[in-house]
Short mmCIF file of C-alpha atoms in Angstrom, two decimals:
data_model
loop_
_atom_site.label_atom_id
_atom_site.label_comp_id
_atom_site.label_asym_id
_atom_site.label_seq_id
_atom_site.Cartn_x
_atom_site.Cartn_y
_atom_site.Cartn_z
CA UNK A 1 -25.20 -96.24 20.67
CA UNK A 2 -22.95 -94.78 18.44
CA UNK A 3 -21.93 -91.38 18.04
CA UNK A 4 -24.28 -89.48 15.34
CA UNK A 5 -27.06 -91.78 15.91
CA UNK A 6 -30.34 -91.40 16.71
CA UNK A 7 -31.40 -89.28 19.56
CA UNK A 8 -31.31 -90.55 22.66
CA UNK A 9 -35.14 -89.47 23.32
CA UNK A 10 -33.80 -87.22 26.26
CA UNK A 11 -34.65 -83.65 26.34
CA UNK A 12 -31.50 -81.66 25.23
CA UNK A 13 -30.09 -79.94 28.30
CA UNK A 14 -30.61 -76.38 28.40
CA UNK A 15 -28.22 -73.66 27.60
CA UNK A 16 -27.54 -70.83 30.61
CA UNK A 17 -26.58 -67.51 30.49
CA UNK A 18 -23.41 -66.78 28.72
CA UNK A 19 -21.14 -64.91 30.63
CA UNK A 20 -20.69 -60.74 30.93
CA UNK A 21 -17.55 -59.01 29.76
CA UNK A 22 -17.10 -57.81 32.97
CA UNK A 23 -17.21 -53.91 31.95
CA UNK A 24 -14.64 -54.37 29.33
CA UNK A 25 -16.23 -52.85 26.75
CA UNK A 26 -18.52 -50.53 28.85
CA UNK A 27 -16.51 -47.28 27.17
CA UNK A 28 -17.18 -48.47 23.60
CA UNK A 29 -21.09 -47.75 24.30
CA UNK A 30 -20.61 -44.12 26.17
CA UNK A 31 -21.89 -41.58 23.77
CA UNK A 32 -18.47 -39.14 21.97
CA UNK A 33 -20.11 -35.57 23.09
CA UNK A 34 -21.15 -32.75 20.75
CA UNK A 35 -20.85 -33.20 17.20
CA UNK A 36 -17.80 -30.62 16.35
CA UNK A 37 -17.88 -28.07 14.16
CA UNK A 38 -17.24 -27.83 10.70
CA UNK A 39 -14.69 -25.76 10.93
CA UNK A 40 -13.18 -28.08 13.68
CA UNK A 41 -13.02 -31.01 11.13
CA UNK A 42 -9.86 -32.39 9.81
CA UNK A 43 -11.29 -32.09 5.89
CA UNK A 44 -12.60 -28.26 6.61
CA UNK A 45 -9.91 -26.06 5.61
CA UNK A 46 -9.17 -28.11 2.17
CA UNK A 47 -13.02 -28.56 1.46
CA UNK A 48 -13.39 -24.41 2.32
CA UNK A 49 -10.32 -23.84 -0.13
CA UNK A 50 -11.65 -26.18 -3.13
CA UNK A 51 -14.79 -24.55 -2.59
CA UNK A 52 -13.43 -20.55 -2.74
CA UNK A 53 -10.97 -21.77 -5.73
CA UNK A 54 -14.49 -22.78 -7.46
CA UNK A 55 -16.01 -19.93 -7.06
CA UNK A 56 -13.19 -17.62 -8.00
CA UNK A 57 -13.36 -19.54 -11.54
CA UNK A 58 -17.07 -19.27 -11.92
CA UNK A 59 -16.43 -15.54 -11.03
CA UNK A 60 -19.67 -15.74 -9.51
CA UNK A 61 -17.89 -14.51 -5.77
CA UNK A 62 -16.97 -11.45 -4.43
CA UNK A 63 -13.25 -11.60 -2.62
CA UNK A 64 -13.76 -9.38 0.45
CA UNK A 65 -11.60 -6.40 0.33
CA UNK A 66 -10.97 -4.00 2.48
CA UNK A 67 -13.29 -2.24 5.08
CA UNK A 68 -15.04 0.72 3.98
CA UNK A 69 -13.62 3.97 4.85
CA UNK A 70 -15.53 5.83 7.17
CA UNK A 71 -16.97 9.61 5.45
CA UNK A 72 -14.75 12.41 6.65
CA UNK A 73 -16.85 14.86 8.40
CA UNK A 74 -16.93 18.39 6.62
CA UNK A 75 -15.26 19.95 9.96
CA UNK A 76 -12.37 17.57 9.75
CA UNK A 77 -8.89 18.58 8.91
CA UNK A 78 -7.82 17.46 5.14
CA UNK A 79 -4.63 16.89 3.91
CA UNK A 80 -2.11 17.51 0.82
CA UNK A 81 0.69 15.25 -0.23
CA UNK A 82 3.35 14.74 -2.06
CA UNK A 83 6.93 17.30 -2.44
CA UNK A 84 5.90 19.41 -5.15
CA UNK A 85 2.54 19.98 -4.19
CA UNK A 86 3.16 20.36 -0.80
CA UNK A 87 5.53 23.29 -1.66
CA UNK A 88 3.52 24.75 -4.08
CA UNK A 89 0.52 24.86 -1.68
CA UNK A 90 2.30 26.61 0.78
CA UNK A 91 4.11 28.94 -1.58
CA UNK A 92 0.42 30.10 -2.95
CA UNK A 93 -0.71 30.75 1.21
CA UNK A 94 -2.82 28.27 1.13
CA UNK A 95 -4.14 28.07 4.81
CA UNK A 96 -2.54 25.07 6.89
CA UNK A 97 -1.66 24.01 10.83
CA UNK A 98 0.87 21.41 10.50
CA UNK A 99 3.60 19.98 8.03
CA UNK A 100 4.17 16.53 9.07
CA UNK A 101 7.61 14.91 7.83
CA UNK A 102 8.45 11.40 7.57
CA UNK A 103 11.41 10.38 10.34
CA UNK A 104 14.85 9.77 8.46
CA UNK A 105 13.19 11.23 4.98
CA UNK A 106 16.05 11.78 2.06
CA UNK A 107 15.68 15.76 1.94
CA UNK A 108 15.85 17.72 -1.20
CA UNK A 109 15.45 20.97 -2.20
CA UNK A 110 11.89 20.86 -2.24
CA UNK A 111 11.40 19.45 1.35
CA UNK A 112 14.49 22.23 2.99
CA UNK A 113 12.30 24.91 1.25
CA UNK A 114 8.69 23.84 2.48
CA UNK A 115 10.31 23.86 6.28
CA UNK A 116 11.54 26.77 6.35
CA UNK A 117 7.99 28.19 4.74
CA UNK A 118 6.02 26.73 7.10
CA UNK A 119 8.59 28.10 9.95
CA UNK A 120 8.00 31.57 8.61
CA UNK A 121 4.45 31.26 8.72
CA UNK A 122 4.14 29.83 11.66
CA UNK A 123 3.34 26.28 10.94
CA UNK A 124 3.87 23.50 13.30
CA UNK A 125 6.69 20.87 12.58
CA UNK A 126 5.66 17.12 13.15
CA UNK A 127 7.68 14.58 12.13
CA UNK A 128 5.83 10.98 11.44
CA UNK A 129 6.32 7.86 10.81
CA UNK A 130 5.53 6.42 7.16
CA UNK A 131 2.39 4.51 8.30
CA UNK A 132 0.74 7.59 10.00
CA UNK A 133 1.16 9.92 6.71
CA UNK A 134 -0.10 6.95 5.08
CA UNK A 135 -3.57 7.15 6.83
CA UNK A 136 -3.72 10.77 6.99
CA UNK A 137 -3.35 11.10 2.86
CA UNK A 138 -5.72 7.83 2.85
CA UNK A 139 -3.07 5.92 0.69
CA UNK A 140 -1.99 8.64 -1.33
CA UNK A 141 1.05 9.62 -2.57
CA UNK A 142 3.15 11.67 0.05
CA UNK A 143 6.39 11.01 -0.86
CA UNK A 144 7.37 11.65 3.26
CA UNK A 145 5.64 14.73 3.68
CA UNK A 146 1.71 16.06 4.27
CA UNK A 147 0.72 19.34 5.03
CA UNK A 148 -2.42 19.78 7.18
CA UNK A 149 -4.92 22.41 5.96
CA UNK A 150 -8.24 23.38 7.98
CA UNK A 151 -11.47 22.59 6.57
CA UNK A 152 -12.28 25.06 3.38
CA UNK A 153 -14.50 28.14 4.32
CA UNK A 154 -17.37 28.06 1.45
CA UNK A 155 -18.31 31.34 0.25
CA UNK A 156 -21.99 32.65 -0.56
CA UNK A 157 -22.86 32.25 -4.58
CA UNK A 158 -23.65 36.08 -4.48
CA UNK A 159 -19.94 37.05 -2.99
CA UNK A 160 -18.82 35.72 -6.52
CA UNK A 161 -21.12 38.77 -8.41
CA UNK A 162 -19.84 40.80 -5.53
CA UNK A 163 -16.31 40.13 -6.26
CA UNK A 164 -16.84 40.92 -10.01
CA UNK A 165 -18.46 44.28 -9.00
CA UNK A 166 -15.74 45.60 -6.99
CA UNK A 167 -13.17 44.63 -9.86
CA UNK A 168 -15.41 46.78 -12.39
CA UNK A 169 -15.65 43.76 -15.27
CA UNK A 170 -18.03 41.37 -16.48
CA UNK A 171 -18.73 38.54 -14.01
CA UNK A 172 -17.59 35.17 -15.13
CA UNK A 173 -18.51 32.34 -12.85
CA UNK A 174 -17.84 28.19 -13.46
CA UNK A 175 -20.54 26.25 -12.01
CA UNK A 176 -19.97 22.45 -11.73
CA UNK A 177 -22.77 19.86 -12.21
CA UNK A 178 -22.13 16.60 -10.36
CA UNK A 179 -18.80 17.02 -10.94
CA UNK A 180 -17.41 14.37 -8.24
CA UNK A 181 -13.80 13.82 -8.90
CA UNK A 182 -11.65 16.44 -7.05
CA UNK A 183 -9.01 16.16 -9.41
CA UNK A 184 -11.45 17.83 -12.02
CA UNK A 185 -12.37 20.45 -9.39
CA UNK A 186 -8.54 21.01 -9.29
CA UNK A 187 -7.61 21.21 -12.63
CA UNK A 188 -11.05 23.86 -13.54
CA UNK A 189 -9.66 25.57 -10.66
CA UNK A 190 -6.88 26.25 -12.35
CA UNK A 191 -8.17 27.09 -16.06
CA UNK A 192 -10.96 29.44 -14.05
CA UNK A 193 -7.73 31.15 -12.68
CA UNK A 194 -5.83 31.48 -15.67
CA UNK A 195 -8.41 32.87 -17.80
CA UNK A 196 -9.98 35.50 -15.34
CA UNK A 197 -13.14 33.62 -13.46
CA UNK A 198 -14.36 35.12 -10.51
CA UNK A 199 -15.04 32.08 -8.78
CA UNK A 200 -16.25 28.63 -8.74
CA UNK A 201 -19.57 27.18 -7.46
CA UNK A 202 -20.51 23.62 -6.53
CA UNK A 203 -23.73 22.07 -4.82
CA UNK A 204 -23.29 20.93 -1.42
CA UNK A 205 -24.50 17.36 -2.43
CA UNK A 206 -23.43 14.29 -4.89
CA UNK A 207 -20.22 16.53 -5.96
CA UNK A 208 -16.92 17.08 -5.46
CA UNK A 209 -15.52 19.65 -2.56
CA UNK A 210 -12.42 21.66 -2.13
CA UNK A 211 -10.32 18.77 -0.61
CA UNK A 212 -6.60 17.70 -0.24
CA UNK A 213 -7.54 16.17 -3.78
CA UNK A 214 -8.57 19.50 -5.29
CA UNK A 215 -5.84 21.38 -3.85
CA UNK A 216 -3.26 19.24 -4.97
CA UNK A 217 -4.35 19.37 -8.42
CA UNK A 218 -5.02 22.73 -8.57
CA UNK A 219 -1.23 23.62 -7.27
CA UNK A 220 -2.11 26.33 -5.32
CA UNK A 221 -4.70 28.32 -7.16
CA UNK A 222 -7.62 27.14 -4.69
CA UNK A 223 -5.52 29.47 -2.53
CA UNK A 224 -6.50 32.81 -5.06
CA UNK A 225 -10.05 31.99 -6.13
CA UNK A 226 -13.30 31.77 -4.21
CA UNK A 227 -15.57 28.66 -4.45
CA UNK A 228 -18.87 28.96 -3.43
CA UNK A 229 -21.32 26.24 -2.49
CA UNK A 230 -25.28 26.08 -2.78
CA UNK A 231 -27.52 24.01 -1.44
CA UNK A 232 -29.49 23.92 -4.62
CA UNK A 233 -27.58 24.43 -7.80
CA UNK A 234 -30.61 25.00 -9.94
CA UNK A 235 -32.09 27.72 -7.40
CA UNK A 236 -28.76 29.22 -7.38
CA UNK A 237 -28.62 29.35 -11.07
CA UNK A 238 -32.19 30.86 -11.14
CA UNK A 239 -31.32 33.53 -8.62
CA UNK A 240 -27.97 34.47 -10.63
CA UNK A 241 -30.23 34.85 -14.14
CA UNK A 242 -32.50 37.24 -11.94
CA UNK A 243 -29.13 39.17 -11.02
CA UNK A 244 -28.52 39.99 -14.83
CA UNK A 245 -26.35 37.01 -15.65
CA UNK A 246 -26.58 34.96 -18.78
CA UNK A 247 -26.31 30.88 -18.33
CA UNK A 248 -24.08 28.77 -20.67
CA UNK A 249 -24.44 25.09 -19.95
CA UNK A 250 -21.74 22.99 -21.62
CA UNK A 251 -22.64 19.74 -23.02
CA UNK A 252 -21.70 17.44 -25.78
CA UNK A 253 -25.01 16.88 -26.94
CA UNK A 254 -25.67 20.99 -27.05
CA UNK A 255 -26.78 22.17 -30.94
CA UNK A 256 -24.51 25.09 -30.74
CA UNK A 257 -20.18 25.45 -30.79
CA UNK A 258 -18.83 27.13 -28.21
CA UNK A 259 -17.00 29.41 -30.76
CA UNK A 260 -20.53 31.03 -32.20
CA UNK A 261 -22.40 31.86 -28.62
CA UNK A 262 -22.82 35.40 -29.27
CA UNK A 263 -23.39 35.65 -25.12
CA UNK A 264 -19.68 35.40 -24.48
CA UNK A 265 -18.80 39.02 -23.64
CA UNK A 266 -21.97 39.30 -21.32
CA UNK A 267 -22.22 38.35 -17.57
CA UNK A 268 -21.87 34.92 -17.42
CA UNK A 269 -22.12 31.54 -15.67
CA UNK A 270 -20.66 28.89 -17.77
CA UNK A 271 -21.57 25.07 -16.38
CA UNK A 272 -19.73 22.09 -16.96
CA UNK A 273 -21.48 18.78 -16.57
CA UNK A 274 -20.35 15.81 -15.40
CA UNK A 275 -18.15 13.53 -18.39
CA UNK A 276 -20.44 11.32 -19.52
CA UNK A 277 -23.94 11.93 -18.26
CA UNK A 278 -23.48 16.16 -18.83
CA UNK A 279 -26.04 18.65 -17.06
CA UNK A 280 -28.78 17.24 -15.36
CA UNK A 281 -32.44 17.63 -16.54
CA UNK A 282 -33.19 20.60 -14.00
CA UNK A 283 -29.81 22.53 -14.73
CA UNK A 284 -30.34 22.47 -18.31
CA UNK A 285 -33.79 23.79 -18.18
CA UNK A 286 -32.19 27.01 -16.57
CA UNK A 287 -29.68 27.51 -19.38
CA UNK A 288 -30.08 30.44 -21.53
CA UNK A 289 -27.98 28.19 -24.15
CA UNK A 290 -26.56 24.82 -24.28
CA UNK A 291 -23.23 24.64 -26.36
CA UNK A 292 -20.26 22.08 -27.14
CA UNK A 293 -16.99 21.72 -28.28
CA UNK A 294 -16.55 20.87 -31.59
CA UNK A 295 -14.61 17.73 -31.20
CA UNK A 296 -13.12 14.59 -33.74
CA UNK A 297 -11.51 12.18 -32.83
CA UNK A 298 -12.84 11.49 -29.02
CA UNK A 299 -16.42 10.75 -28.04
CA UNK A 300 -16.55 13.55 -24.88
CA UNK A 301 -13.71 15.74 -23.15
CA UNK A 302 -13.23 15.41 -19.62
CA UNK A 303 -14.39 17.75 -17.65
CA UNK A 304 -11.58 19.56 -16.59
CA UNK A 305 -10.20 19.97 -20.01
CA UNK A 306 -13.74 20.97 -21.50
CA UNK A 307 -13.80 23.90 -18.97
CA UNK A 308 -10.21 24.96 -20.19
CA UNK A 309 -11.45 25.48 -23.81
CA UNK A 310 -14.85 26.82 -22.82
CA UNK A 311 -13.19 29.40 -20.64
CA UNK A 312 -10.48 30.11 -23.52
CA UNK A 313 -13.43 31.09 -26.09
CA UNK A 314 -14.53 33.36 -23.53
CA UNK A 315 -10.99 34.71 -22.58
CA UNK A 316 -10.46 35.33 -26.73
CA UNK A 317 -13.86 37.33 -27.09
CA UNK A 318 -13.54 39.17 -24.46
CA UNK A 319 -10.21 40.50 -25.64
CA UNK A 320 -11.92 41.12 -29.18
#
């Protein structure tokens, strides 16, 4: 019969068992292990980029900065930086342990004449590398030279009435509310001591303290005028009003000039609020009157320079 013919009418012959691979291919079915992690991947660190550059743009991500300082305790040592004000702190006595000096630092007159201070008073000598004053004026300005000084020793609120007393005049005391930059403290330091304040007084919370800050700023005056610090500014105020003293509170939103308070020559407690928010609720309430400077062209003063002209007005009619 020819090929591609009809069936021969035999059954076809059954097909066996094809043959194994012989284990060839056994490692293709093993399992590959753990799935990786992402950040393991090939694609990770480009995908993780696009992603951040996204973000950035949509400015709805926070780049992480630096770690959060830890608070300085109130017992730790502070520190003052920077040539001039270095020298001027220790020129006014202002109390201090240590001078530390930056290794090969480019002397001047300034730095000769704050060694041989501190050598007269006593002082230890460290010299330091750049990197340590850098931590130890917490990225300040030092300019190769810190000077230690111990933590400041708070007075009582009545020593400042005290202090008055023994001098035979008028008391005339600054009180600060929530005043938190110690550059202000500084620089109201300083008006307070040119125009014949008898001290300073802070609260002990939410505001600025006599720091390396405040000293700086201040250029030594800290060193000749006593700041005193109350738990509770408001009860302090009260208790000062119950010693005979008259309370000023200075804010822009006051009804009176500073220039008409006929209160000037009396006892007095003048207190500067904060730039921008002024005196708290509870401080005002214990104000005899609430004045302001007259001002133009500027929507508030800051605070250090508001104190300077609030303490002038009192300076000028006292002298009248």
């Amino acid at each position: 019969m020819a090929a591609g013919g009809r069936a021969s009418g035999r059954p076809a012959k059954k097909k066996g068992p094809a043959k194994g691979t012989g284990g060839q291919n056994r490692r293709s079915l093993e399992g590959r292990g753990a799935t990786p992690p992402a950040e393991a991947r090939h694609w990770y660190k480009d995908k993780a980029r696009e992603e951040r550059v996204a973000r950035e743009e949509r400015g709805g991500a926070r780049r992480p900065g630096p770690a959060r300082p830890q608070r300085r305790s109130e017992d730790a040592p502070d520190y003052i930086g920077g040539r001039n004000p270095v020298l001027e702190a220790l020129q006014a006595g202002v109390p201090a342990s240590v001078l530390h000096v930056a290794q090969r630092i480019d002397n001047d007159d300034r730095v000769r004449d704050s060694i041989k201070i501190a050598a007269e008073r006593g002082i230890a000598l460290l010299e330091a590398s750049r990197d340590k004053l850098d931590r130890l004026t917490e990225g300040g300005v030092h300019q190769g030279v810190a000077l230690q000084i111990p933590p400041y020793d708070y007075a009582h609120p009545s020593e400042l009435v005290e202090l008055a007393q023994d001098a035979a005049e008028a008391p005339l005391i600054v009180a600060l509310d929530s005043v938190t930059d110690p550059r202000n403290l500084g620089a109201i330091a300083r008006s307070a001591t040119a125009f014949g304040a008898h001290g300073l007084l802070i609260p002990s919370r939410r505001a600025a303290g006599v720091t390396g800050g405040a000293w700086k700023t201040s250029a030594g005056t800290l060193a000749n005028l006593r700041v005193a610090r109350a738990s509770n500014l408001t009860a302090a105020l009260r208790e000062y009003r119950d010693a005979g003293l008259f309370v000023v509170g200075l804010d822009g939103a006051g009804k009176t000039d500073i220039g008409d308070v006929d209160l000037l020559t009396e006892p007095l407690v003048v207190v500067v609020g904060s730039e921008g928010k002024g005196l708290s609720r509870l401080v005002r309430e214990q104000c005899d009157v609430v004045t302001r400077i007259p001002i133009q062209a500027a929507e508030s003063l800051n605070a250090g320079v508001a104190a300077g002209v609030a303490l002038y007005e009192v300076a000028r009619h006292r002298r009248l």
